[in-house]
Backbone as numpy.savetxt, mean C-alpha at the origin, in Angstrom:
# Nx Ny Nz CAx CAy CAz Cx Cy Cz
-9.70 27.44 -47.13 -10.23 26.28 -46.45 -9.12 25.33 -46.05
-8.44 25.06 -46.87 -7.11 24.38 -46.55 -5.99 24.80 -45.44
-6.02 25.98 -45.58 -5.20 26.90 -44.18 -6.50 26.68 -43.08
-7.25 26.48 -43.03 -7.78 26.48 -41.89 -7.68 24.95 -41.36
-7.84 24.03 -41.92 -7.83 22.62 -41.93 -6.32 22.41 -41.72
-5.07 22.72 -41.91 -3.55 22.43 -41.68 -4.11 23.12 -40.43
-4.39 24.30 -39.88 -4.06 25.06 -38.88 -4.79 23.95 -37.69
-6.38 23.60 -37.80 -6.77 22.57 -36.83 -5.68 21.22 -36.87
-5.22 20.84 -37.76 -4.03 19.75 -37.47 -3.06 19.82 -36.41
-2.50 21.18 -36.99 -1.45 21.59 -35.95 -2.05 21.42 -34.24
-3.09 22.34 -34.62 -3.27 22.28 -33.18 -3.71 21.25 -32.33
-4.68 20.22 -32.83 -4.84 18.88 -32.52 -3.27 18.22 -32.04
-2.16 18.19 -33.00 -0.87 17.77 -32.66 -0.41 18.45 -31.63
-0.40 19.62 -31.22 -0.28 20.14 -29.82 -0.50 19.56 -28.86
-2.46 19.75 -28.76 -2.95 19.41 -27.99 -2.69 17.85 -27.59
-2.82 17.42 -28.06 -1.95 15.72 -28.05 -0.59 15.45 -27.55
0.38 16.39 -27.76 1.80 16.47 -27.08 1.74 17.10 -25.46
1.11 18.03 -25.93 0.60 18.68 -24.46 0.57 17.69 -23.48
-1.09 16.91 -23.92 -1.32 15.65 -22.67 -0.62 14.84 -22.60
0.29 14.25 -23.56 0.93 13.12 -23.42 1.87 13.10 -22.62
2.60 14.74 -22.55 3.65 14.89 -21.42 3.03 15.59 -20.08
2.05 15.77 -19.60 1.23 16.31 -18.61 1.23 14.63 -17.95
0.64 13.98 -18.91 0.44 12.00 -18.24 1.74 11.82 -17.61
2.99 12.11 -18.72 4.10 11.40 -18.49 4.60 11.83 -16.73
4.46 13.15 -16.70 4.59 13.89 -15.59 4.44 13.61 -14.47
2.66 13.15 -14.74 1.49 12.47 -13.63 2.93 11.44 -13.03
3.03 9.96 -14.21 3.51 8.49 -14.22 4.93 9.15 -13.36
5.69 10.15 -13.58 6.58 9.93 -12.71 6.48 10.36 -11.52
5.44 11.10 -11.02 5.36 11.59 -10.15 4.90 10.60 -8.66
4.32 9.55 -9.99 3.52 8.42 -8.79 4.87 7.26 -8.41
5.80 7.65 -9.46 6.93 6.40 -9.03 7.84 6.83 -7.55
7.72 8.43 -7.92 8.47 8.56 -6.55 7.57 8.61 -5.17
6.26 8.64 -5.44 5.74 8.67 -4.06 6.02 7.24 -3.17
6.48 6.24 -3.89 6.99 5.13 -2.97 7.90 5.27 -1.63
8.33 6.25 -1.65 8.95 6.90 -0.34 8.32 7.57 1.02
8.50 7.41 2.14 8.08 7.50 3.60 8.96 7.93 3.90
8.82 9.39 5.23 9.24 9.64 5.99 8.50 9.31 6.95
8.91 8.92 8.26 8.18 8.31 9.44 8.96 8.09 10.44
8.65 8.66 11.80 9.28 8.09 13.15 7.94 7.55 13.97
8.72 6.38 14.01 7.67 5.70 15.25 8.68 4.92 16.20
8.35 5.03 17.45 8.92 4.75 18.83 8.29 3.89 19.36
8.52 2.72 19.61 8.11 2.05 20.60 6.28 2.28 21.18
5.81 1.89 19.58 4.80 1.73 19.57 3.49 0.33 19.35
2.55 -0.13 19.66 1.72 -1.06 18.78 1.75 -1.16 17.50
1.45 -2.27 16.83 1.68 -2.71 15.40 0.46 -1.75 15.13
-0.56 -2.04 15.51 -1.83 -1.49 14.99 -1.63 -0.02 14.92
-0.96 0.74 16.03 -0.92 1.93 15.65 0.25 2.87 14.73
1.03 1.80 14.24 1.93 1.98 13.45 1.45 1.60 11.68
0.46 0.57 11.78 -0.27 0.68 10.58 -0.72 2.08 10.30
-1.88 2.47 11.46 -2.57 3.60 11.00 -1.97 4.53 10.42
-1.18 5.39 11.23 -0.08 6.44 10.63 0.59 5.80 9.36
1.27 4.56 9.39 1.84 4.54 7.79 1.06 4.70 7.10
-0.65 4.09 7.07 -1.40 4.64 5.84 -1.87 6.19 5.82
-1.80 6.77 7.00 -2.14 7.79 6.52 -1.32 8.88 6.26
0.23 8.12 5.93 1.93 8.94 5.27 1.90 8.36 4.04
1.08 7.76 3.80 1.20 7.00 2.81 0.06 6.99 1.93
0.19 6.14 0.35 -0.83 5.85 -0.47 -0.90 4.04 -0.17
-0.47 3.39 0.64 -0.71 1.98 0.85 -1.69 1.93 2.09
-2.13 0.56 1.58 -3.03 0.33 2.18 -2.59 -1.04 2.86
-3.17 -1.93 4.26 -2.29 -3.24 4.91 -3.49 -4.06 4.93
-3.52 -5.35 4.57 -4.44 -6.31 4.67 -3.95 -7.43 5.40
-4.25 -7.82 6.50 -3.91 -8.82 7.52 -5.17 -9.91 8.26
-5.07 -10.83 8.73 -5.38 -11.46 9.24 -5.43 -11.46 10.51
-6.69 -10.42 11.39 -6.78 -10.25 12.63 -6.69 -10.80 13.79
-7.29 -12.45 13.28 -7.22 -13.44 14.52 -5.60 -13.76 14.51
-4.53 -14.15 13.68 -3.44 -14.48 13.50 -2.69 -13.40 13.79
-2.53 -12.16 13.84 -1.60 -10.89 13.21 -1.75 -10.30 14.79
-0.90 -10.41 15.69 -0.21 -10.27 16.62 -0.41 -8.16 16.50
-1.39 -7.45 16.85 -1.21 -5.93 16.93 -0.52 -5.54 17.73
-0.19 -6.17 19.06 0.06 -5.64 20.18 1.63 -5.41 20.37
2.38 -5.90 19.21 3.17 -5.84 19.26 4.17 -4.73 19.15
5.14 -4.75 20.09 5.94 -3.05 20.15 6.77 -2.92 18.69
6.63 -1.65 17.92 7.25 -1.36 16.91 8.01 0.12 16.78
8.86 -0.11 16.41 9.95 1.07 16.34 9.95 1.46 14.45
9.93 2.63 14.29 10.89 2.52 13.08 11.53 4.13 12.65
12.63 4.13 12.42 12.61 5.94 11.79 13.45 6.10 10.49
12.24 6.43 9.59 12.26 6.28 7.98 12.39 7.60 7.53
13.74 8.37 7.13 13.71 9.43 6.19 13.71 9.16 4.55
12.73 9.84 3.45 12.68 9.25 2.53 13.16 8.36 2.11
12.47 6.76 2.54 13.09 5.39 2.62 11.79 4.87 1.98
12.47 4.07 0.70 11.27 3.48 -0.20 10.46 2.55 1.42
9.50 2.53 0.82 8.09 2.10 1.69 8.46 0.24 1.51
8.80 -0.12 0.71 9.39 -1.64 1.64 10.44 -1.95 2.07
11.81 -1.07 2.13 12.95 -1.24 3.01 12.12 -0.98 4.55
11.16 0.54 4.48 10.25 0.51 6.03 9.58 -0.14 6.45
8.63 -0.81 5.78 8.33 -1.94 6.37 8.94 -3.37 7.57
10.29 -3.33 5.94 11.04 -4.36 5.81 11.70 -4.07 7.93
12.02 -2.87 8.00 12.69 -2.46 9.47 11.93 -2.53 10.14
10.58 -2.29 9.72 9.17 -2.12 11.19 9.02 -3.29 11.44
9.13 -4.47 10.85 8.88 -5.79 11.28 10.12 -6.74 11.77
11.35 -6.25 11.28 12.34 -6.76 11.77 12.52 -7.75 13.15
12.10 -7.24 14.21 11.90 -7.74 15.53 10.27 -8.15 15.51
9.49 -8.63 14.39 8.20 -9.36 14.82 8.26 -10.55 14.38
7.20 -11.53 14.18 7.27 -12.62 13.86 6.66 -12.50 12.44
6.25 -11.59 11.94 5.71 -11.44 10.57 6.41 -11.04 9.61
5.57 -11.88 8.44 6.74 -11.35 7.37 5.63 -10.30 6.08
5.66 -9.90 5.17 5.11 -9.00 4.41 5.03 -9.38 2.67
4.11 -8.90 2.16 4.45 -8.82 0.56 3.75 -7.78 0.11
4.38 -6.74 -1.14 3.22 -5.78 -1.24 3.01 -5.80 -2.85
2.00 -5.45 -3.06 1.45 -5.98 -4.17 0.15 -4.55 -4.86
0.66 -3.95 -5.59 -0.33 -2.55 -5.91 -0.63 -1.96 -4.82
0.39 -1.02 -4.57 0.37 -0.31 -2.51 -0.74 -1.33 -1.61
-0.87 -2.49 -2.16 -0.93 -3.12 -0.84 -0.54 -4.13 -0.07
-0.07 -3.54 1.34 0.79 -4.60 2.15 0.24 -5.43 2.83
0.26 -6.88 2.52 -0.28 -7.87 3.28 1.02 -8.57 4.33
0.32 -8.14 5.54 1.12 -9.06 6.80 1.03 -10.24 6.16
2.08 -11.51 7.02 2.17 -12.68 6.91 2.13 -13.26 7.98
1.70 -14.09 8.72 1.73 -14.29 10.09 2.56 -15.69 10.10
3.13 -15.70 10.86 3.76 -17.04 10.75 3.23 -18.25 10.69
3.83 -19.46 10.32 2.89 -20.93 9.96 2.32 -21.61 11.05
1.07 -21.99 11.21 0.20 -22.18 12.58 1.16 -23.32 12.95
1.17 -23.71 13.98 1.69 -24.74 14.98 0.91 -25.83 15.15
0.00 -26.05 13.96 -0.86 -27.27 14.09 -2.07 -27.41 14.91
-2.60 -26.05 15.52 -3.37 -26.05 16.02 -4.72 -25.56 15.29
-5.61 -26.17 15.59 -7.25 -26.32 14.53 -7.66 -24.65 14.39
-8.12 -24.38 12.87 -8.42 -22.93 12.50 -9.68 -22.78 11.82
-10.37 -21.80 12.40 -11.95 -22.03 11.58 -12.06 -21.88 10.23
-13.71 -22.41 9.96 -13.23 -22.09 8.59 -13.67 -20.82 7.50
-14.10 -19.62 8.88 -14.21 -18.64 7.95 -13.05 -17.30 9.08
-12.70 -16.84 8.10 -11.70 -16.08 8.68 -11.93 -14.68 8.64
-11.24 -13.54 9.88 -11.97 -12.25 9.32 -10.77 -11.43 9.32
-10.59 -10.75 7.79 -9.38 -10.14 7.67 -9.68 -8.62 7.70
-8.79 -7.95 7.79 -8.66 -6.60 7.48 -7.86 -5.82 6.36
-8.85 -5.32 5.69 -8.06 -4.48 4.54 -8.53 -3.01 4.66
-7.22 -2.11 5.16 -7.28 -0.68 5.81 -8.04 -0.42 7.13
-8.91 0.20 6.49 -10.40 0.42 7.96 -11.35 -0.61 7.68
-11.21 -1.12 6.89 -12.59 -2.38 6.65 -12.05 -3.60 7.13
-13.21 -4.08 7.80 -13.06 -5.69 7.89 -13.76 -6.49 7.07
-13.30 -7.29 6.74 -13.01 -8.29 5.90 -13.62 -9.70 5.88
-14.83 -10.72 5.54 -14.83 -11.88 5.74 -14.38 -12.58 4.96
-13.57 -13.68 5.03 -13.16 -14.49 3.89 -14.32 -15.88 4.03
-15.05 -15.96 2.57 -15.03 -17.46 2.35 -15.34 -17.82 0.91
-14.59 -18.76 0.99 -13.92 -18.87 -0.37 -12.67 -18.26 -0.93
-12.15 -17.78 -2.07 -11.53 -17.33 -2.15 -11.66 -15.89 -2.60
-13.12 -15.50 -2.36 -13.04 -13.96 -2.48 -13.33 -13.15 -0.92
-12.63 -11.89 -0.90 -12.75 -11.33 0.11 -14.04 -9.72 0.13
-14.88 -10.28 1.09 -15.73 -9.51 0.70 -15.88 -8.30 1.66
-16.00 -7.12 1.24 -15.26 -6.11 2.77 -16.77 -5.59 2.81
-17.31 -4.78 4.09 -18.28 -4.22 4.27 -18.08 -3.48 4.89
């Protein structure tokens, strides 16, 4: 009875080392996906979002009425952590960025004093977004 009871120990302790380095595996595997390869040419902001999310595990949350899409964007990223690319795709815009759990929120530059409503409609990925208050509620 006792050999059988050491023998389930053991193997419990296995099985436990097993997963713990199967996880560890997972955890590094997700640190390097921070990297993008990507060429984009002299394209729209908006259509340079799309493709980065879909090279990507990030997602972009912006402010539609403010956040300038039309704007021409270049960028060509060989495995280049995902905010040095950014950091180049916006270079020549007026926006600036922060990313925060793969997600990148545009920044639009500071209004010019001109009157802003008071409910706003943002975008996070394919969803739009209403803000009021301070929660954002997507549908």
């Amino acid at each position: 009875m006792n050999n059988k009871r050491r023998f389930m120990q053991k193997r419990l302790y296995f099985i436990s080392f097993l997963l713990s380095f199967l996880f560890s595996l997972n955890i590094y595997a997700t640190d390097t996906s921070g990297k993008i390869t990507i060429t984009l040419s002299n394209i729209p902001l908006s259509e340079a979002i799309a493709k980065i999310e879909a090279a990507s595990q990030y997602t972009f949350f912006y402010d539609v009425n403010k956040t300038n899409l039309e704007q021409r964007v270049s960028l060509r990223a060989q495995e280049l952590e995902v905010e040095d690319a950014i950091s180049r795709l916006l270079k020549n815009t007026d926006l600036t960025f922060n990313i925060t759990n793969r997600q990148i929120v545009l920044i639009p530059p500071p209004p010019d004093g001109s009157g802003t409503s008071s409910k706003n409609s943002y975008r996070y990925g394919s969803r739009r977004c209403r803000r009021s208050g301070y929660r954002c509620q997507c549908g």
